[in-house]
Amino acid sequence: MTSQVEPHQVASEQIGPKQLANAVRALAIDAVEKAKSGHPGLPLGMADVATVLFSRFLKFDAANPAWPDRDRFILSAGHGSTLLYALLYLTGNPSVTLDELKRFRQLHSKTPGHPENFVTAGVETTTGPLGQGLATAVGFALAERLLNAEYGGDLVDHFTYVLASDGDLMEGISQEAIALAGHLALNRLIVIWDDNGISIDGPLSLSDSVDQVKRFEAAGWRAVHVDGHDHEAVAAAIDAARAADRPTLIAAKTVIGYGSPKKAGTSKAHGEPLGGDELLATKEALGWHHGPFEIPDDILAAWRAFGERGREARLDWQKRLAGQPESVRTEFARRITGEPDARRLHAAIDALKLRLNAEAPTIATRKASELALEALVDEVPELLLGSADLTPSNNTRTKGLKEIAPGDFSGRYIHYGIREHAMAAAMNGILLHGGYRPAGGTFLVFSDYARPAIRLAALTGTPAIYVFTHDSIGLGEDGPTHQPVEHLAALRAIPNLRVLRPADAVETAEAWQIALGRTTGPTLLALTRQNLPALRTEPAPQNLSATGAYELSPAEGVAMASLFASGSEVEIALKAQALLKEQGIAARVVSVPSLELFLEQPEDVRKAVIGSARIKVAIEAAVRFGWDAVIDSDGIFVGLSGFGASAPYKELYRHFGITPEAVADKVARRHNG
């Protein structure tokens, strides 16, 4: 049995719970006032709830905020960031000093406007866009249950707590997230809702009348009401939630801006400083008679004791880890830190590439991805696959891979349901928790539904893997609603997101090698529905796709034209090259599996690949945006300038003029003109 922090432990009989909570309130409003910017309402209203959680329940060691078996606390209502920063300072987290609190919202501070996990130790995940923290927390809670099933309760046994606002629950992603969590019965997930009845516009009743307790109950959660300013009632609700067999919502009725004589209970408390006079009046109403950023020694000592209390639990955990076989200790550490086993990964891909070179299969790259996964699942045990209800189309489930089901977390395949946004957010949480490398699938056109979570993965350097199939008009008859046109360009525009569009089975294997080897950001594989021929039949020990672009077929003699293409259009480029040869025009073909990865290469590498041919052509069944960086503004683009249509895919390529003949004709006209 894992040792837990003992609930209801109190550091000092002389320090009352209201004094502890008021210390949080005072620091939070002082930071907002000094910055002349921020959100004082939530910290004032939720300080009582946070004090109960941190002083009585949360298992953490402030001196070691990355301890793997700590409880996770996620402030989904990220606008109330000073609540979290005050708690981190008071409990003794070394990342947040009093000086950092005074630098709230200032450049290079560790106290930015919304919590950023890549800035501040002790912040579990970046929150800001409402709903993301709640949905990401589902991934944290799922990872805990999966790792517990794999390694046992001696090493993995903790809770995920979320503080959510009205806005979090109104965002659409929240419905996807709570439905998934309820279905899976993630009983280690506890959400505390700041039920204050106020939004930015005014009373919540202006825009919403949902009974959130009934809503969560309908999704399979326990849900209870509690007075958020009654410490004992909050403690009792958390106690019951910890013993539950499903996730719990605690609807904590609070007063936004609690203590503020003029602003409490109004939208004025939400997103602006109280003002000097109102700040003093608030402190007076709370009975807090101390200067800005001043915490009495006895109150600070009590809070620091809470921050140190988890040290014993951490040391006990370390002893249990040390008692495991060396192989378990080593693998657990690797899995938690997210470092790939490069030897096994590269060996699996190298063997697969040799087989593909020999067999030269004509298959869709979505099927080639499945072949890669079959070669990888045993060699990469942290690989956790799934799909948003498109398993047969995305080909993300390999033979014999066990499904994760309610109450059974021993599998490695997740049916996310038709919840693209929650899937992407949960993947972020799984990665930030540690232990797994999730890859989730849907159609490329539905990346729009997942985009906010994809953007957060890129922002935070979280190495999620997206397996997005049906990547062009090549999906055919489903028509323009399902045919991505602008999506490649839009996704390539996200900084730190790597988009890979492989041209055949070998490039697909290389794409998986790149994705699983990357630890600094997310990777997206854009894969075809239609079959593609084998283009890489000669063994290449190195990963040619790793620079984003490479010369696939050189010109015979001095190149007069360079043909650049990605994915399914590389085949078109090669056929156009043959047609041009018949006309005496020497052309070379460059495969560009990742445009933005190529553009990140050193200048000499880019120049060598782009070459010196006078005529430059880009071929892609998408819009032109982004390709001018390779072909220049006067280069030829063969692709789309509008939406697709419904027809068999070969007919569509002819209809839109994306054919070898069209490419050869445009090059010949430019050459002869």
Coordinates of C-alpha atoms in Angstrom, one line a residue, residues 67-620:
W67 CA 8.4 13.7 -7.7
P68 CA 6.7 11.1 -9.9
D69 CA 4.1 9.9 -7.3
R70 CA 2.9 13.4 -6.2
D71 CA -0.7 14.4 -6.5
R72 CA -1.3 16.7 -9.4
F73 CA -3.1 20.0 -8.9
I74 CA -4.3 21.7 -12.1
L75 CA -5.6 25.2 -12.1
S76 CA -7.8 25.0 -15.1
A77 CA -9.1 28.5 -14.4
G78 CA -5.7 29.8 -15.3
H79 CA -6.7 33.5 -15.2
G80 CA -6.6 33.1 -11.4
S81 CA -2.9 32.3 -11.6
T82 CA -2.0 34.3 -8.5
L83 CA -3.8 31.8 -6.4
L84 CA -1.4 29.1 -7.5
Y85 CA 1.7 31.3 -7.3
A86 CA 0.7 32.3 -3.7
L87 CA 0.4 28.6 -2.8
L88 CA 3.7 27.7 -4.4
Y89 CA 5.5 30.5 -2.5
L90 CA 3.8 29.8 0.8
T91 CA 4.5 26.1 0.7
G92 CA 8.2 26.7 -0.1
N93 CA 8.5 25.9 -3.8
P94 CA 11.9 27.3 -4.7
S95 CA 10.7 28.4 -8.2
V96 CA 8.4 31.1 -6.8
T97 CA 10.0 33.5 -4.4
L98 CA 8.5 36.6 -3.0
D99 CA 10.4 38.6 -5.6
E100 CA 8.8 36.6 -8.3
L101 CA 5.4 37.3 -6.9
K102 CA 6.2 41.0 -7.0
R103 CA 7.2 40.5 -10.7
F104 CA 3.8 39.0 -11.6
R105 CA 3.1 39.4 -15.4
Q106 CA 6.5 41.0 -16.0
L107 CA 8.9 39.9 -18.8
H108 CA 11.0 36.8 -17.9
S109 CA 9.3 36.4 -14.5
K110 CA 8.3 32.9 -13.3
T111 CA 4.8 34.3 -12.6
P112 CA 3.3 34.9 -16.0
G113 CA -0.3 36.0 -16.5
H114 CA -1.5 32.4 -16.9
P115 CA 0.4 29.4 -15.5
E116 CA 3.0 27.9 -17.9
N117 CA 4.5 24.6 -17.0
F118 CA 7.6 25.3 -19.1
V119 CA 8.2 28.5 -17.0
T120 CA 7.4 27.6 -13.4
A121 CA 8.3 24.5 -11.5
G122 CA 5.2 23.2 -9.7
V123 CA 2.9 24.2 -12.5
E124 CA 1.7 20.9 -14.0
T125 CA 0.3 22.1 -17.3
T126 CA -0.1 25.4 -19.2
T127 CA -3.7 26.7 -18.7
G128 CA -5.2 29.8 -20.2
P129 CA -7.7 28.8 -22.9
L130 CA -10.6 27.8 -20.7
G131 CA -11.5 24.1 -20.7
Q132 CA -8.0 22.9 -21.6
G133 CA -6.8 22.3 -18.0
L134 CA -9.9 20.2 -17.3
A135 CA -9.5 18.2 -20.4
T136 CA -5.7 17.8 -20.0
A137 CA -6.4 16.6 -16.4
V138 CA -8.3 13.6 -17.9
G139 CA -5.1 12.6 -19.5
F140 CA -3.2 12.9 -16.2
A141 CA -5.7 10.8 -14.4
L142 CA -5.8 8.2 -17.2
A143 CA -2.0 8.0 -17.2
E144 CA -2.0 7.4 -13.5
R145 CA -4.4 4.5 -13.8
L146 CA -2.5 3.0 -16.7
L147 CA 0.9 3.3 -15.0
N148 CA -0.6 1.9 -11.8
A149 CA -1.9 -1.1 -13.7
E150 CA 1.5 -1.7 -15.2
Y151 CA 3.8 -1.0 -12.2
G152 CA 1.5 -1.4 -9.2
G153 CA 0.4 0.7 -6.3
D154 CA 3.8 0.8 -4.6
L155 CA 5.1 3.0 -7.4
V156 CA 2.0 4.8 -8.8
D157 CA -0.8 5.8 -6.5
H158 CA -2.0 9.4 -6.6
F159 CA -4.8 11.8 -7.4
T160 CA -5.4 14.5 -9.9
Y161 CA -7.2 17.6 -8.6
V162 CA -8.7 20.3 -10.8
L163 CA -9.9 23.7 -9.9
A164 CA -12.3 24.8 -12.7
S165 CA -14.4 27.9 -13.4
D166 CA -17.8 28.5 -14.9
G167 CA -16.0 29.3 -18.2
D168 CA -14.2 25.9 -18.1
L169 CA -17.5 24.1 -17.9
M170 CA -19.1 26.2 -20.6
E171 CA -16.4 25.5 -23.2
G172 CA -17.4 22.7 -25.5
I173 CA -14.3 20.7 -24.8
S174 CA -15.5 20.2 -21.2
Q175 CA -18.4 18.0 -22.4
E176 CA -16.0 15.8 -24.4
A177 CA -13.6 15.5 -21.5
I178 CA -16.1 14.7 -18.8
A179 CA -17.9 12.2 -21.0
L180 CA -14.6 10.3 -21.5
A181 CA -13.6 10.5 -17.9
G182 CA -17.0 9.3 -16.8
H183 CA -17.0 6.4 -19.3
L184 CA -13.6 5.2 -18.1
A185 CA -14.5 5.7 -14.4
L186 CA -11.4 7.7 -13.6
N187 CA -12.0 7.7 -9.9
R188 CA -8.7 9.4 -9.1
L189 CA -9.9 12.6 -10.8
I190 CA -11.5 15.2 -8.6
V191 CA -12.8 18.5 -10.0
I192 CA -13.7 21.3 -7.8
W193 CA -15.8 23.9 -9.5
D194 CA -15.8 27.5 -8.5
D195 CA -19.5 27.9 -8.5
N196 CA -19.7 31.7 -8.1
G197 CA -22.4 32.5 -10.6
I198 CA -20.5 35.3 -12.3
S199 CA -19.0 35.6 -15.7
I200 CA -17.2 38.5 -17.4
D201 CA -20.4 39.9 -18.8
G202 CA -22.2 39.8 -15.4
P203 CA -24.4 37.2 -13.8
L204 CA -24.0 33.8 -15.3
S205 CA -27.7 33.7 -15.8
L206 CA -27.2 36.0 -18.8
S207 CA -25.9 33.2 -20.8
D208 CA -26.2 29.9 -19.0
S209 CA -28.7 27.9 -17.0
V210 CA -27.2 24.4 -17.0
D211 CA -27.5 22.3 -13.9
Q212 CA -23.8 21.3 -13.8
V213 CA -24.3 18.7 -11.0
K214 CA -26.9 16.9 -13.1
R215 CA -24.8 17.3 -16.2
F216 CA -21.8 15.6 -14.6
E217 CA -24.0 12.9 -13.1
A218 CA -25.4 12.2 -16.5
A219 CA -21.8 11.6 -17.7
G220 CA -21.1 9.0 -15.0
W221 CA -19.6 11.2 -12.3
R222 CA -20.4 11.6 -8.6
A223 CA -21.4 15.3 -8.1
V224 CA -22.1 17.2 -4.9
H225 CA -22.8 20.7 -3.8
V226 CA -20.8 22.3 -0.9
D227 CA -20.3 25.6 0.7
G228 CA -16.9 26.7 -0.7
H229 CA -16.1 28.9 2.3
D230 CA -16.9 26.1 4.9
H231 CA -13.5 24.4 5.4
E232 CA -15.0 21.3 7.1
A233 CA -17.6 20.9 4.5
V234 CA -15.0 21.1 1.7
A235 CA -12.8 18.6 3.6
A236 CA -15.7 16.2 3.9
A237 CA -16.5 16.4 0.2
I238 CA -12.8 15.7 -0.7
D239 CA -12.7 12.8 1.7
A240 CA -15.7 11.2 0.0
A241 CA -14.4 11.9 -3.4
R242 CA -11.1 10.1 -2.6
A243 CA -13.0 7.0 -1.7
A244 CA -15.3 7.0 -4.7
D245 CA -15.3 4.5 -7.6
R246 CA -15.7 7.2 -10.3
P247 CA -14.6 10.8 -10.9
T248 CA -16.2 13.4 -8.7
L249 CA -17.3 17.0 -9.2
I250 CA -17.5 19.2 -6.1
A251 CA -19.6 22.2 -6.8
A252 CA -18.2 24.7 -4.4
K253 CA -20.5 27.7 -3.9
T254 CA -18.3 30.7 -3.5
V255 CA -18.4 34.5 -3.7
I256 CA -16.1 35.9 -6.4
G257 CA -13.9 38.6 -4.9
Y258 CA -14.7 37.4 -1.4
G259 CA -14.0 40.2 1.1
S260 CA -14.1 43.1 -1.3
P261 CA -16.7 45.5 0.1
K262 CA -17.6 47.0 -3.3
K263 CA -16.7 44.3 -5.8
A264 CA -17.5 41.0 -4.1
G265 CA -20.1 39.0 -6.0
T266 CA -19.9 41.1 -9.1
S267 CA -18.1 40.9 -12.5
K268 CA -16.0 43.8 -11.4
A269 CA -14.0 41.4 -9.3
H270 CA -13.0 39.2 -12.2
G271 CA -10.4 40.7 -14.4
E272 CA -9.1 44.0 -13.0
P273 CA -7.1 45.1 -10.0
L274 CA -9.1 46.1 -7.0
G275 CA -7.5 49.5 -6.8
G276 CA -5.5 50.8 -3.8
D277 CA -8.4 51.9 -1.6
E278 CA -10.5 48.8 -2.3
L279 CA -7.5 46.6 -1.7
L280 CA -7.0 48.2 1.8
A281 CA -10.7 47.9 2.5
T282 CA -10.7 44.2 1.5
K283 CA -7.8 43.4 3.8
E284 CA -9.6 45.3 6.6
A285 CA -12.8 43.3 6.0
L286 CA -10.7 40.1 6.1
G287 CA -9.0 41.1 9.3
W288 CA -5.6 41.1 7.5
H289 CA -3.5 43.9 9.0
H290 CA -0.3 43.5 7.2
G291 CA 1.6 45.4 4.5
P292 CA 2.0 44.5 0.8
F293 CA 3.5 41.0 0.4
E294 CA 3.9 40.7 4.2
I295 CA 3.2 37.3 5.7
P296 CA 3.6 36.9 9.5
D297 CA 6.3 34.4 10.5
D298 CA 3.9 32.0 12.3
I299 CA 1.6 31.8 9.3
L300 CA 4.4 31.4 6.8
A301 CA 5.9 28.6 9.1
A302 CA 2.5 26.8 9.1
W303 CA 2.4 26.9 5.3
R304 CA 6.0 25.8 5.0
A305 CA 5.2 22.8 7.2
F306 CA 2.5 21.8 4.7
G307 CA 5.0 22.0 1.9
E308 CA 7.5 19.8 3.8
R309 CA 4.9 17.3 5.0
G310 CA 5.1 15.2 1.8
R311 CA 8.8 14.7 2.2
E312 CA 8.3 11.5 4.2
A313 CA 5.9 10.1 1.7
R314 CA 8.4 10.8 -1.1
L315 CA 11.3 9.2 0.8
D316 CA 9.1 6.1 1.5
W317 CA 8.3 6.0 -2.3
Q318 CA 12.0 6.2 -3.1
K319 CA 12.7 3.3 -0.8
R320 CA 10.1 1.2 -2.6
L321 CA 11.5 2.2 -5.9
A322 CA 15.0 1.2 -4.7
G323 CA 13.7 -2.2 -3.7
Q324 CA 12.6 -3.0 -7.3
P325 CA 14.8 -5.0 -9.6
E326 CA 17.3 -2.8 -11.5
S327 CA 15.6 -3.4 -14.8
V328 CA 12.4 -2.1 -13.4
R329 CA 14.0 1.0 -11.8
T330 CA 15.9 1.8 -15.0
E331 CA 12.8 1.4 -17.3
F332 CA 10.5 3.3 -15.0
A333 CA 12.9 6.2 -14.9
R334 CA 13.2 6.2 -18.7
R335 CA 9.5 6.1 -19.1
I336 CA 8.8 8.9 -16.6
T337 CA 11.3 11.2 -18.2
G338 CA 10.1 10.4 -21.7
E339 CA 13.5 9.5 -23.1
P340 CA 13.2 7.1 -26.1
D341 CA 15.1 3.9 -26.2
A342 CA 17.0 4.9 -29.3
R343 CA 18.7 1.5 -29.8
R344 CA 15.4 -0.4 -30.0
L345 CA 13.6 2.3 -32.0
H346 CA 16.3 2.5 -34.7
A347 CA 16.8 -1.2 -34.9
A348 CA 13.1 -1.8 -35.4
I349 CA 12.8 0.9 -38.1
D350 CA 16.0 -0.2 -39.9
A351 CA 14.7 -3.8 -40.1
L352 CA 11.3 -2.5 -41.4
K353 CA 12.9 -0.4 -44.0
L354 CA 14.9 -3.3 -45.4
R355 CA 11.8 -5.4 -45.6
L356 CA 9.9 -2.6 -47.4
N357 CA 12.7 -2.0 -49.8
A358 CA 12.6 -5.7 -50.8
E359 CA 8.8 -6.0 -50.9
A360 CA 8.1 -2.6 -52.5
P361 CA 4.4 -2.6 -51.5
T362 CA 1.8 -0.4 -53.2
I363 CA -0.3 0.7 -50.2
A364 CA -1.8 3.8 -48.6
T365 CA 0.5 5.5 -46.2
R366 CA -2.2 5.0 -43.5
K367 CA -1.6 1.2 -44.1
A368 CA 2.1 1.8 -44.1
S369 CA 1.7 3.5 -40.8
E370 CA 0.0 0.4 -39.4
L371 CA 2.9 -1.7 -40.6
A372 CA 5.3 0.6 -38.8
L373 CA 3.3 0.4 -35.6
E374 CA 3.3 -3.4 -35.8
A375 CA 7.1 -3.3 -35.9
L376 CA 7.2 -0.8 -33.0
V377 CA 4.6 -1.7 -30.4
D378 CA 6.8 -4.4 -28.8
E379 CA 10.0 -2.4 -29.1
V380 CA 8.5 0.9 -27.7
P381 CA 6.4 -0.3 -24.7
E382 CA 5.4 3.3 -23.8
L383 CA 3.6 3.7 -27.2
L384 CA -0.1 4.3 -26.4
L385 CA -2.3 4.2 -29.4
G386 CA -5.9 5.5 -30.0
S387 CA -8.3 7.1 -32.3
A388 CA -11.4 9.4 -32.3
D389 CA -13.8 6.6 -33.4
L390 CA -11.9 6.1 -36.7
T391 CA -9.9 3.0 -35.8
P392 CA -10.5 1.1 -39.1
S393 CA -9.7 4.2 -41.1
N394 CA -6.7 5.6 -39.2
N395 CA -5.1 2.1 -38.8
T396 CA -3.9 3.0 -35.4
R397 CA -4.6 -0.3 -33.7
T398 CA -2.3 -3.2 -34.4
K399 CA -3.2 -6.9 -34.2
G400 CA -3.7 -8.1 -30.6
L401 CA -3.3 -4.7 -29.0
K402 CA -5.6 -4.7 -25.9
E403 CA -8.2 -2.1 -25.5
I404 CA -8.5 0.1 -22.4
A405 CA -11.9 -0.3 -20.8
P406 CA -13.7 1.0 -17.7
G407 CA -12.0 -0.6 -14.7
D408 CA -9.4 -2.3 -16.9
F409 CA -6.3 -0.2 -17.6
S410 CA -4.0 -3.0 -18.6
G411 CA -4.4 -2.3 -22.4
R412 CA -2.6 0.1 -24.7
Y413 CA -5.4 1.2 -27.1
I414 CA -7.8 4.0 -26.3
H415 CA -11.2 4.5 -27.9
Y416 CA -11.5 8.2 -27.5
G417 CA -14.9 8.4 -29.2
I418 CA -15.9 11.2 -31.5
R419 CA -14.0 13.7 -29.3
E420 CA -11.0 15.0 -31.3
H421 CA -10.5 18.0 -29.0
A422 CA -10.6 16.0 -25.8
M423 CA -8.4 13.4 -27.4
A424 CA -5.6 15.9 -28.2
A425 CA -5.9 17.5 -24.8
A426 CA -5.8 14.2 -22.9
M427 CA -2.8 13.2 -24.9
N428 CA -1.1 16.3 -23.6
G429 CA -2.0 15.3 -20.0
I430 CA -0.7 11.7 -20.6
L431 CA 2.6 13.1 -21.8
L432 CA 2.9 15.7 -19.0
H433 CA 2.2 13.0 -16.4
G434 CA 4.9 10.8 -17.8
G435 CA 5.2 7.2 -18.7
Y436 CA 3.6 7.0 -22.1
R437 CA 4.0 8.3 -25.7
P438 CA 0.4 8.6 -27.0
A439 CA -0.5 8.7 -30.6
G440 CA -4.1 9.6 -31.6
G441 CA -5.8 9.4 -34.9
T442 CA -8.5 11.2 -36.8
F443 CA -9.0 12.6 -40.3
L444 CA -6.7 15.5 -41.2
V445 CA -9.7 17.8 -41.9
F446 CA -10.8 17.4 -38.3
S447 CA -7.5 18.8 -37.0
D448 CA -9.6 22.0 -36.8
Y449 CA -11.5 20.4 -33.9
A450 CA -8.3 19.5 -32.1
R451 CA -6.3 22.6 -33.0
P452 CA -6.3 24.5 -29.6
A453 CA -4.8 21.4 -27.8
I454 CA -2.4 20.9 -30.7
R455 CA -1.3 24.5 -30.3
L456 CA -0.7 24.0 -26.6
A457 CA 1.4 20.9 -27.2
A458 CA 3.6 23.0 -29.6
L459 CA 3.7 25.9 -27.1
T460 CA 4.7 23.6 -24.2
G461 CA 7.1 21.3 -26.1
T462 CA 4.9 18.3 -25.4
P463 CA 5.8 15.5 -27.9
A464 CA 2.3 14.2 -28.9
I465 CA 2.0 12.3 -32.1
Y466 CA -1.1 12.8 -34.3
V467 CA -1.9 10.2 -37.0
F468 CA -4.2 12.2 -39.3
T469 CA -5.3 10.3 -42.4
H470 CA -7.4 11.1 -45.5
D471 CA -5.0 13.9 -46.1
S472 CA -6.2 15.4 -49.4
I473 CA -8.8 15.3 -52.2
G474 CA -7.4 11.8 -52.6
L475 CA -10.0 10.6 -50.1
G476 CA -12.5 11.0 -53.0
E477 CA -16.2 10.6 -52.8
D478 CA -16.8 12.0 -49.3
G479 CA -16.4 15.4 -50.9
P480 CA -15.2 18.8 -49.9
T481 CA -16.4 18.8 -46.3
H482 CA -13.9 15.9 -45.7
Q483 CA -11.1 17.0 -48.0
P484 CA -8.5 19.1 -46.3
V485 CA -7.3 22.0 -48.5
E486 CA -5.9 24.7 -46.2
H487 CA -5.0 22.4 -43.3
L488 CA -1.4 21.6 -44.1
A489 CA -0.6 25.3 -44.4
A490 CA -2.5 26.1 -41.2
L491 CA -0.8 23.4 -39.3
R492 CA 2.6 24.2 -40.6
A493 CA 2.1 27.8 -39.4
I494 CA 2.0 26.6 -35.7
P495 CA 5.5 27.1 -34.3
N496 CA 7.2 23.9 -33.1
L497 CA 4.6 21.6 -34.7
R498 CA 6.3 19.2 -37.1
V499 CA 4.1 18.1 -40.0
L500 CA 5.3 15.0 -41.9
R501 CA 3.6 13.9 -45.2
P502 CA 5.3 10.8 -46.4
A503 CA 5.3 9.7 -50.0
D504 CA 5.5 5.9 -49.5
A505 CA 5.9 3.1 -47.0
V506 CA 9.6 3.8 -46.4
E507 CA 9.1 7.5 -45.8
T508 CA 6.2 6.6 -43.5
A509 CA 8.6 4.4 -41.4
E510 CA 11.1 7.2 -41.3
A511 CA 8.3 9.6 -40.2
W512 CA 7.5 7.3 -37.2
Q513 CA 11.3 7.2 -36.4
I514 CA 11.4 11.0 -36.4
A515 CA 8.2 11.3 -34.3
L516 CA 9.2 8.9 -31.6
G517 CA 12.7 10.3 -31.4
R518 CA 11.5 13.8 -30.8
T519 CA 11.1 15.0 -27.2
T520 CA 10.7 18.8 -27.7
G521 CA 7.4 19.1 -29.4
P522 CA 4.5 17.4 -31.2
T523 CA 4.6 15.7 -34.6
L524 CA 1.8 15.2 -37.1
L525 CA 1.7 12.4 -39.7
A526 CA -0.5 13.3 -42.7
L527 CA -1.4 10.1 -44.4
T528 CA -3.3 9.0 -47.5
R529 CA -6.4 7.0 -47.9
Q530 CA -5.4 6.0 -51.5
N531 CA -2.7 3.5 -52.4
L532 CA 0.7 4.9 -53.4
P533 CA 3.6 3.0 -55.2
A534 CA 6.9 2.2 -53.5
L535 CA 9.3 5.0 -54.5
R536 CA 12.2 4.1 -52.2
T537 CA 13.4 0.6 -53.2
E538 CA 17.1 1.0 -52.6
P539 CA 18.3 0.6 -49.0
A540 CA 19.4 3.8 -47.3
P541 CA 20.8 3.4 -43.8
Q542 CA 20.2 7.0 -42.8
N543 CA 16.8 8.6 -42.4
L544 CA 16.5 10.7 -45.6
S545 CA 13.4 12.4 -44.3
A546 CA 15.2 13.7 -41.3
T547 CA 16.2 17.0 -43.0
G548 CA 12.6 17.6 -44.3
A549 CA 13.5 17.3 -48.0
Y550 CA 16.0 15.4 -50.1
E551 CA 16.7 14.7 -53.8
L552 CA 14.8 11.6 -54.6
S553 CA 15.5 11.4 -58.4
P554 CA 18.4 13.5 -59.9
A555 CA 18.2 15.0 -63.3
E556 CA 20.1 13.4 -66.2
G557 CA 22.6 16.1 -66.9
V558 CA 22.2 19.8 -65.8
A559 CA 18.8 20.3 -64.2
M560 CA 16.6 22.8 -66.0
A561 CA 13.7 22.3 -63.5
S562 CA 13.3 21.2 -59.9
L563 CA 10.1 19.5 -59.0
F564 CA 9.2 19.6 -55.3
A565 CA 6.4 17.5 -53.9
S566 CA 5.1 16.0 -50.7
G567 CA 3.1 12.8 -50.0
S568 CA 0.9 11.5 -52.7
E569 CA 2.1 14.1 -55.2
V570 CA 5.7 12.8 -55.3
E571 CA 4.5 10.0 -57.6
I572 CA 3.1 12.8 -59.9
A573 CA 6.4 14.6 -59.8
L574 CA 8.3 11.4 -60.9
K575 CA 6.0 10.8 -63.8
A576 CA 6.3 14.4 -64.8
Q577 CA 10.0 14.1 -64.7
A578 CA 9.8 11.2 -67.2
L579 CA 7.5 13.2 -69.5
L580 CA 9.9 16.2 -69.5
K581 CA 12.8 13.9 -70.3
E582 CA 11.0 12.9 -73.5
Q583 CA 10.8 16.6 -74.4
G584 CA 14.5 17.0 -73.7
I585 CA 14.0 19.0 -70.5
A586 CA 16.1 17.6 -67.6
A587 CA 14.3 17.8 -64.3
R588 CA 15.1 16.6 -60.8
V589 CA 12.6 15.5 -58.2
V590 CA 12.8 16.5 -54.5
S591 CA 10.6 14.8 -52.0
V592 CA 9.5 17.2 -49.2
P593 CA 8.0 15.1 -46.4
S594 CA 8.2 18.1 -44.0
L595 CA 8.3 21.6 -45.4
E596 CA 8.8 23.3 -42.1
L597 CA 11.5 20.9 -41.0
F598 CA 13.3 21.5 -44.2
L599 CA 13.1 25.3 -43.7
E600 CA 14.7 24.9 -40.3
Q601 CA 17.9 23.4 -41.8
P602 CA 21.1 25.4 -42.2
E603 CA 21.3 27.6 -45.2
D604 CA 23.9 25.4 -47.0
V605 CA 21.7 22.4 -46.6
R606 CA 18.6 24.2 -48.0
K607 CA 20.6 25.6 -50.9
A608 CA 22.0 22.2 -51.8
V609 CA 18.5 20.6 -51.8
I610 CA 16.8 23.5 -53.6
G611 CA 19.5 23.5 -56.3
S612 CA 20.1 26.0 -59.0
A613 CA 17.6 25.1 -61.7
R614 CA 15.9 28.1 -63.2
I615 CA 12.4 26.6 -63.1
K616 CA 11.0 25.6 -59.7
V617 CA 7.7 23.8 -59.3
A618 CA 5.8 22.7 -56.1
I619 CA 3.2 20.0 -56.4
E620 CA 0.7 19.4 -53.5

